Amino acid sequence: MTAAATDAPTVRVEAAESPVAGPTEVDWAAAVAAVRQLPVDGRVLLICHVNPDGDALGSMLGFGLGLRRLGVHRLQATFPGPPEVPEPLRGLPGQELLVPAAEAEPEPDLVICFDAASDSRLGELADRLTGPGTALVLDHHASNTGFGDVNLVDPAAAATSVVAEQLLERLGVPLDAGIAECLYVALSTDTGSFRFDATTPAVHEMAARLLATGISPGDISRRVFDSRPFGAVRLFGEVLGRARLEPEAAGGQGLVWTYATLDDLARHDQRPYVLEALIDPVRCTAEADVSCVVKQTGPDGWAVSLRSKGATDVSRVAVALGGGGHRLAAGFTGRGTVEEVVEQIRAELAVPASGGGIDQQG
Ligand code: AMP
Ligand code: MN
Ligand code: MN
């Protein structure tokens, strides 16, 4: 989480005031050219954001498998921090492309970044963007800082995998089951299994194209969403048991929050990524618009997840506290005690909102 500590996207666009345009034809053409004009034996490095989620890893590995089909063979995929893939994502096709950050090509001809709103989300790998090669960014965060040479950023896209699929199509790469499984995991995680508002007809059309390759949505969902160690089930019980509801917070819309410490993880013999799913039962709380899980990452460091049901722009809160994300799903790195971190959130939630935003999660 050291990378996220400095994460402060500088650009934030409010949809109600100025709808955010997706990539232009010029951007798409530049991205296609960057891939097509790779030198023979060109080195390609794919990077996704720190603490990768389903969209980050799924988009990256799915696109990587597509590049393989184009004949790109000097190809690595990586992410900053410890080279540990969360257990629910270990079944993703394309894992063989993954290398630890320490082994990532130092001077790639082409770097492609996935699902990262700013270069600080790339941690120690951010220096790969400043080499002589081309940096291509695929993302869907409205707060994206445009840190690539070519930026394919579509804030209207439900997931980065939507952008990845479009680029594969423009490159003439047909979907196969391996690519499709990766993109399906990415799409289903960022849409909350097709439940969030970002689940447009276009999302279901994309899902239909992916399913048509023969992948098994039941198996995939069970693996990715509905499976966790018994220790994690008990840990969730304990952490949910200490959740607090503050009906007066967020201008009376209500805040529900809980926290998990490194000691909690150790007592239940669990890895930190099991806590990624904890926000889901917390945000079910009917009495609160805003939900929050504060997860300890070090002696006084906390990874904070924020969600809103619609009345609150939590990306505004996260950006104000040095993080980023979407209107309905955002996060930041907190410092101090849990109570201090939550007090900062309460204070930001008390600041009146200004204008609308983009209804987007994940
Ligand atoms: P999470 O709660 O970790 O699932 O994250 C929700 C959203 O907030 C995602 O879109 C992340 O990209 C974003 N996010 C989470 N943590 C940070 C951070 N420290 N800095 C910037 N964006 C973040
Ligand atoms: Mn992500
Ligand atoms: Mn995403």
Coordinates of C-alpha atoms and ligand atoms in Angstrom, one line a residue:
M1 CA 0.0 0.0 0.0
T2 CA 3.0 2.3 0.0
A3 CA 2.2 3.2 -3.6
A4 CA -1.4 4.2 -2.8
A5 CA -0.2 6.5 0.0
T6 CA 0.9 9.1 -2.5
D7 CA -2.2 8.6 -4.7
A8 CA -3.8 11.9 -5.4
P9 CA -5.5 12.1 -8.8
T10 CA -5.6 15.8 -9.8
V11 CA -8.3 15.8 -12.5
R12 CA -11.9 15.2 -11.4
V13 CA -14.7 15.8 -13.9
E14 CA -18.3 16.2 -12.9
A15 CA -20.6 14.5 -15.4
A16 CA -23.5 16.9 -14.7
E17 CA -21.4 19.9 -15.7
S18 CA -19.3 18.5 -18.5
P19 CA -19.9 15.0 -19.7
V20 CA -16.7 13.1 -19.9
A21 CA -15.9 12.0 -23.4
G22 CA -14.4 8.6 -24.0
P23 CA -11.4 8.1 -26.3
T24 CA -11.5 9.8 -29.7
E25 CA -10.9 8.1 -33.1
V26 CA -7.4 9.7 -33.0
D27 CA -6.8 8.0 -29.6
W28 CA -7.9 4.6 -30.8
A29 CA -5.8 4.9 -34.0
A30 CA -2.8 5.9 -31.9
A31 CA -3.3 2.9 -29.7
V32 CA -3.7 0.5 -32.6
A33 CA -0.6 1.9 -34.2
A34 CA 1.4 1.6 -30.9
V35 CA 0.7 -2.2 -31.0
R36 CA 1.0 -2.7 -34.8
Q37 CA 4.2 -0.7 -35.1
L38 CA 6.1 -2.7 -32.4
P39 CA 9.5 -3.7 -33.6
V40 CA 10.1 -7.3 -34.4
D41 CA 10.9 -8.9 -31.1
G42 CA 9.5 -5.8 -29.4
R43 CA 9.3 -6.0 -25.6
V44 CA 5.8 -5.4 -24.1
L45 CA 5.2 -4.8 -20.4
L46 CA 1.6 -4.9 -19.1
I47 CA 1.1 -3.3 -15.6
C48 CA -2.1 -3.1 -13.5
H49 CA -2.8 -1.2 -10.3
V50 CA -1.4 -2.1 -6.8
N51 CA -3.5 -4.7 -4.9
P52 CA -5.1 -5.9 -8.2
D53 CA -8.8 -6.6 -8.3
G54 CA -10.8 -8.6 -10.9
D55 CA -10.9 -5.7 -13.4
A56 CA -7.2 -4.9 -13.1
L57 CA -5.9 -8.5 -13.4
G58 CA -8.7 -9.6 -15.8
S59 CA -8.3 -6.8 -18.2
M60 CA -4.5 -7.1 -18.2
L61 CA -4.3 -10.9 -18.6
G62 CA -7.2 -10.9 -21.2
F63 CA -5.5 -8.3 -23.3
G64 CA -2.1 -10.1 -22.8
L65 CA -3.6 -13.3 -24.2
G66 CA -4.9 -11.3 -27.1
L67 CA -1.4 -9.8 -27.8
R68 CA -0.1 -13.4 -27.7
R69 CA -2.6 -14.2 -30.5
L70 CA -1.2 -11.3 -32.5
G71 CA 2.3 -13.0 -32.2
V72 CA 3.7 -10.7 -29.5
H73 CA 6.0 -13.1 -27.6
R74 CA 8.3 -10.9 -25.5
L75 CA 5.4 -10.2 -23.2
Q76 CA 5.3 -9.7 -19.4
A77 CA 2.4 -8.8 -17.1
T78 CA 3.0 -7.5 -13.6
F79 CA 1.8 -5.3 -10.7
P80 CA 3.5 -3.4 -8.0
G81 CA 4.1 -4.7 -4.5
P82 CA 4.2 -8.4 -3.4
P83 CA 3.7 -10.7 -6.4
E84 CA 0.7 -12.4 -4.7
V85 CA -2.5 -13.0 -6.7
P86 CA -5.6 -13.0 -4.5
E87 CA -6.8 -16.6 -4.2
P88 CA -10.2 -15.9 -6.0
L89 CA -8.3 -14.7 -9.1
R90 CA -5.7 -17.5 -9.2
G91 CA -7.8 -19.4 -11.7
L92 CA -7.6 -16.7 -14.3
P93 CA -6.2 -17.8 -17.7
G94 CA -2.9 -16.1 -18.7
Q95 CA -1.2 -16.4 -15.2
E96 CA 1.8 -17.6 -17.1
L97 CA 2.4 -14.1 -18.3
L98 CA 2.8 -12.8 -14.7
V99 CA 6.2 -11.9 -13.4
P100 CA 7.1 -10.3 -10.0
A101 CA 7.6 -6.5 -10.2
A102 CA 11.3 -6.9 -9.5
E103 CA 11.7 -9.0 -12.7
A104 CA 9.7 -6.6 -15.0
E105 CA 11.5 -5.5 -18.2
P106 CA 13.4 -2.3 -17.3
E107 CA 13.1 -0.7 -20.8
P108 CA 10.1 -2.0 -22.7
D109 CA 9.2 -0.8 -26.2
L110 CA 5.6 -0.6 -25.2
V111 CA 4.0 -0.3 -21.7
I112 CA 0.3 -0.8 -21.3
C113 CA -1.4 0.2 -18.0
F114 CA -4.7 -1.2 -16.8
D115 CA -7.4 0.2 -14.4
A116 CA -5.0 2.7 -12.8
A117 CA -6.3 6.3 -12.5
S118 CA -2.8 7.7 -11.9
D119 CA 0.8 6.6 -12.1
S120 CA 1.1 6.5 -8.3
R121 CA -1.2 3.4 -8.5
L122 CA 1.7 1.7 -10.3
G123 CA 4.1 2.0 -7.3
E124 CA 7.7 1.1 -8.1
L125 CA 6.7 0.3 -11.7
A126 CA 5.8 4.0 -12.5
D127 CA 9.3 4.6 -13.8
R128 CA 8.6 2.3 -16.8
L129 CA 6.4 5.1 -18.2
T130 CA 9.3 7.5 -18.6
G131 CA 11.6 5.3 -20.7
P132 CA 12.0 5.6 -24.4
G133 CA 9.0 3.2 -25.2
T134 CA 5.4 4.2 -25.7
A135 CA 3.1 4.3 -22.7
L136 CA -0.5 3.3 -23.4
V137 CA -3.2 3.7 -20.7
L138 CA -6.5 1.7 -20.6
D139 CA -8.8 2.9 -17.9
H140 CA -12.3 4.0 -16.9
H141 CA -11.8 6.3 -13.9
A142 CA -13.1 9.8 -14.4
S143 CA -10.2 10.9 -12.2
N144 CA -7.6 9.5 -14.6
T145 CA -4.8 12.0 -14.9
G146 CA -3.9 11.1 -18.5
F147 CA -0.4 9.9 -17.6
G148 CA 0.2 7.9 -20.8
D149 CA 1.5 8.9 -24.2
V150 CA -1.8 7.5 -25.5
N151 CA -4.8 7.4 -23.2
L152 CA -7.8 5.3 -23.8
V153 CA -9.9 6.4 -20.8
D154 CA -13.6 5.9 -20.9
P155 CA -15.4 7.0 -17.7
A156 CA -18.7 5.7 -19.2
A157 CA -17.3 2.2 -19.4
A158 CA -18.4 -0.2 -16.6
A159 CA -14.9 -1.7 -16.4
T160 CA -11.5 -1.3 -18.0
S161 CA -12.2 -4.6 -19.7
V162 CA -14.8 -2.8 -21.9
V163 CA -11.9 -0.6 -23.2
A164 CA -9.7 -3.7 -23.5
E165 CA -12.3 -5.6 -25.6
Q166 CA -12.7 -2.7 -27.9
L167 CA -9.0 -2.4 -28.5
L168 CA -8.7 -6.1 -29.2
E169 CA -11.5 -5.8 -31.7
R170 CA -9.8 -2.9 -33.4
L171 CA -6.6 -5.0 -33.5
G172 CA -8.6 -7.8 -35.2
V173 CA -8.1 -10.3 -32.4
P174 CA -11.1 -12.7 -32.1
L175 CA -12.3 -13.6 -28.6
D176 CA -11.4 -17.1 -27.4
A177 CA -12.4 -18.7 -24.2
G178 CA -9.2 -17.7 -22.4
I179 CA -9.5 -14.0 -23.3
A180 CA -13.2 -14.1 -22.6
E181 CA -12.9 -15.6 -19.1
C182 CA -10.5 -12.9 -18.1
L183 CA -12.7 -10.1 -19.5
Y184 CA -15.8 -11.7 -18.0
V185 CA -14.2 -11.8 -14.5
A186 CA -13.2 -8.1 -14.9
L187 CA -16.7 -7.1 -16.1
S188 CA -18.6 -9.0 -13.5
T189 CA -16.4 -7.8 -10.6
D190 CA -16.7 -4.1 -11.5
T191 CA -20.5 -4.3 -12.1
G192 CA -21.1 -6.2 -8.8
S193 CA -22.2 -9.2 -10.9
F194 CA -24.3 -7.0 -13.2
R195 CA -26.1 -5.3 -10.4
F196 CA -24.7 -1.8 -10.3
D197 CA -26.1 1.1 -12.4
A198 CA -23.1 0.8 -14.8
T199 CA -24.8 -2.4 -16.1
T200 CA -26.0 -0.9 -19.4
P201 CA -27.4 -2.8 -22.4
A202 CA -23.9 -2.6 -23.8
V203 CA -22.5 -4.4 -20.8
H204 CA -24.9 -7.3 -21.3
E205 CA -24.1 -7.3 -25.0
M206 CA -20.5 -7.7 -24.1
A207 CA -21.2 -10.4 -21.6
A208 CA -23.2 -12.2 -24.3
R209 CA -20.2 -12.1 -26.7
L210 CA -17.9 -13.4 -23.9
L211 CA -20.4 -16.2 -22.9
A212 CA -20.7 -17.2 -26.6
T213 CA -17.1 -18.5 -26.4
G214 CA -18.3 -21.3 -24.1
I215 CA -17.1 -20.0 -20.8
S216 CA -19.0 -21.2 -17.7
P217 CA -20.4 -18.3 -15.6
G218 CA -21.5 -20.6 -12.8
D219 CA -18.0 -22.0 -12.2
I220 CA -16.4 -18.5 -12.6
S221 CA -18.8 -16.8 -10.2
R222 CA -18.4 -19.6 -7.6
R223 CA -14.6 -19.3 -7.7
V224 CA -14.4 -15.5 -7.8
F225 CA -17.3 -14.4 -5.5
D226 CA -18.7 -17.3 -3.6
S227 CA -15.8 -19.1 -2.1
R228 CA -13.7 -18.2 0.9
P229 CA -11.8 -20.1 3.6
F230 CA -13.7 -20.9 6.8
G231 CA -11.2 -18.7 8.7
A232 CA -12.4 -15.8 6.5
V233 CA -16.0 -16.6 7.2
R234 CA -15.3 -16.4 11.0
L235 CA -13.2 -13.3 10.5
F236 CA -16.1 -11.6 8.7
G237 CA -18.4 -12.5 11.5
E238 CA -16.2 -10.9 14.1
V239 CA -15.6 -7.7 12.0
L240 CA -19.2 -7.3 11.0
G241 CA -20.1 -7.8 14.7
R242 CA -18.3 -4.5 15.5
A243 CA -19.8 -2.5 12.7
R244 CA -21.2 0.9 13.8
L245 CA -24.2 2.8 12.4
E246 CA -24.2 6.6 12.5
P247 CA -27.5 7.8 11.1
E248 CA -26.7 11.5 11.5
A249 CA -23.5 11.3 9.4
A250 CA -23.3 12.3 5.7
G251 CA -25.9 15.0 6.1
G252 CA -28.3 12.6 7.7
Q253 CA -28.0 10.0 5.0
G254 CA -26.2 7.7 7.4
L255 CA -22.8 6.1 7.6
V256 CA -22.0 2.5 8.5
W257 CA -18.4 1.5 9.1
T258 CA -16.2 -1.2 10.5
Y259 CA -12.5 -2.0 10.6
A260 CA -10.1 -5.0 10.5
T261 CA -6.6 -5.0 12.0
L262 CA -3.6 -7.0 11.1
D263 CA -4.1 -8.8 14.4
D264 CA -7.6 -9.8 13.3
L265 CA -6.1 -11.3 10.1
A266 CA -3.3 -13.1 12.1
R267 CA -5.8 -14.6 14.6
H268 CA -7.8 -16.1 11.8
D269 CA -4.7 -17.0 9.7
Q270 CA -6.0 -15.0 6.8
R271 CA -4.3 -12.9 4.0
P272 CA -5.2 -9.2 3.6
Y273 CA -7.0 -9.7 0.2
V274 CA -9.8 -11.7 1.9
L275 CA -11.0 -8.3 3.3
E276 CA -11.7 -7.0 -0.2
A277 CA -15.1 -8.7 -0.1
L278 CA -16.0 -7.3 3.3
I279 CA -17.5 -4.1 2.0
D280 CA -20.4 -6.0 0.4
P281 CA -22.1 -7.2 3.6
V282 CA -21.4 -3.8 5.2
R283 CA -23.0 -1.8 2.4
C284 CA -26.2 -3.9 2.6
T285 CA -27.1 -1.7 5.7
A286 CA -30.4 -0.1 4.7
E287 CA -30.1 2.7 7.2
A288 CA -26.9 4.1 5.7
D289 CA -26.1 5.7 2.3
V290 CA -22.4 5.6 2.9
S291 CA -20.5 2.5 3.9
C292 CA -16.9 2.1 4.9
V293 CA -14.3 -0.6 5.7
V294 CA -11.0 0.5 7.3
K295 CA -8.4 -2.2 6.7
Q296 CA -5.0 -2.0 8.5
T297 CA -2.0 -2.3 6.3
G298 CA 0.8 -1.3 8.7
P299 CA 1.4 0.1 12.2
D300 CA -0.6 3.3 11.4
G301 CA -1.6 2.7 7.8
W302 CA -5.1 1.8 6.6
A303 CA -6.6 1.0 3.2
V304 CA -10.1 2.6 3.3
S305 CA -13.0 1.4 1.1
L306 CA -15.9 3.7 0.6
R307 CA -19.3 3.0 -1.1
S308 CA -22.4 5.1 -1.6
K309 CA -25.9 4.0 -2.6
G310 CA -26.3 7.2 -4.6
A311 CA -26.9 10.2 -2.4
T312 CA -23.2 10.8 -1.7
D313 CA -20.2 11.3 -4.0
V314 CA -17.6 9.2 -2.2
S315 CA -14.9 9.9 -4.8
R316 CA -15.0 13.6 -3.6
V317 CA -14.4 12.3 -0.1
A318 CA -11.6 10.0 -1.2
V319 CA -9.9 12.6 -3.4
A320 CA -10.0 15.1 -0.5
L321 CA -8.3 12.5 1.7
G322 CA -5.6 11.8 -0.9
G323 CA -7.2 8.8 -2.8
G324 CA -9.5 8.4 -5.7
G325 CA -12.1 6.2 -7.4
H326 CA -15.7 6.6 -8.7
R327 CA -18.7 8.4 -7.4
L328 CA -20.2 5.4 -5.8
A329 CA -17.0 3.4 -5.0
A330 CA -13.8 5.0 -3.9
G331 CA -10.8 4.6 -1.5
F332 CA -7.8 6.2 0.1
T333 CA -4.9 5.4 2.4
G334 CA -5.6 6.5 6.0
R335 CA -3.0 7.4 8.6
G336 CA -3.3 7.3 12.4
T337 CA -5.8 5.4 14.5
V338 CA -9.0 3.9 13.2
E339 CA -11.0 6.6 15.1
E340 CA -8.8 9.3 13.5
V341 CA -9.4 7.9 10.0
V342 CA -13.1 7.7 10.5
E343 CA -13.3 11.2 12.0
Q344 CA -11.6 12.5 8.8
I345 CA -14.3 10.7 6.8
R346 CA -17.1 12.1 9.0
A347 CA -15.7 15.6 8.5
E348 CA -15.5 15.3 4.7
L349 CA -19.0 13.8 4.6
A350 CA -20.3 16.8 6.4
V351 CA -19.0 19.1 3.6
P352 CA -22.0 19.9 1.3
A353 CA -21.7 18.2 -2.1
S354 CA -21.4 20.3 -5.3
G355 CA -23.0 19.0 -8.4
G356 CA -23.5 15.5 -9.8
G357 CA -20.9 12.9 -10.9
I358 CA -20.6 9.7 -12.7
D359 CA -22.5 6.7 -11.3
Q360 CA -19.8 4.2 -11.4
Q361 CA -18.3 1.5 -9.2
G362 CA -15.2 -0.7 -9.1
Ligands
AMP1 P1 -11.8 -0.6 -3.3 O1 -12.6 -0.1 -2.2 O2 -10.4 -0.9 -2.9 O3 -12.5 -1.7 -4.0 O4 -11.7 0.6 -4.3 C1 -12.8 1.3 -4.9 C2 -12.3 2.3 -5.9 O5 -11.5 3.2 -5.3 C3 -11.5 1.7 -7.0 O6 -12.0 2.2 -8.2 C4 -10.1 2.1 -6.8 O7 -9.4 2.3 -7.9 C5 -10.2 3.4 -5.9 N1 -9.2 3.4 -4.9 C6 -9.1 2.6 -3.8 N2 -8.1 2.9 -3.0 C7 -7.5 4.0 -3.6 C8 -6.3 4.8 -3.3 N3 -5.6 4.6 -2.3 N4 -6.0 5.8 -4.2 C9 -6.8 6.0 -5.3 N5 -7.9 5.3 -5.6 C10 -8.2 4.3 -4.8
MN2 MN -9.6 -1.7 -10.0
MN3 MN -12.1 -1.0 -12.8

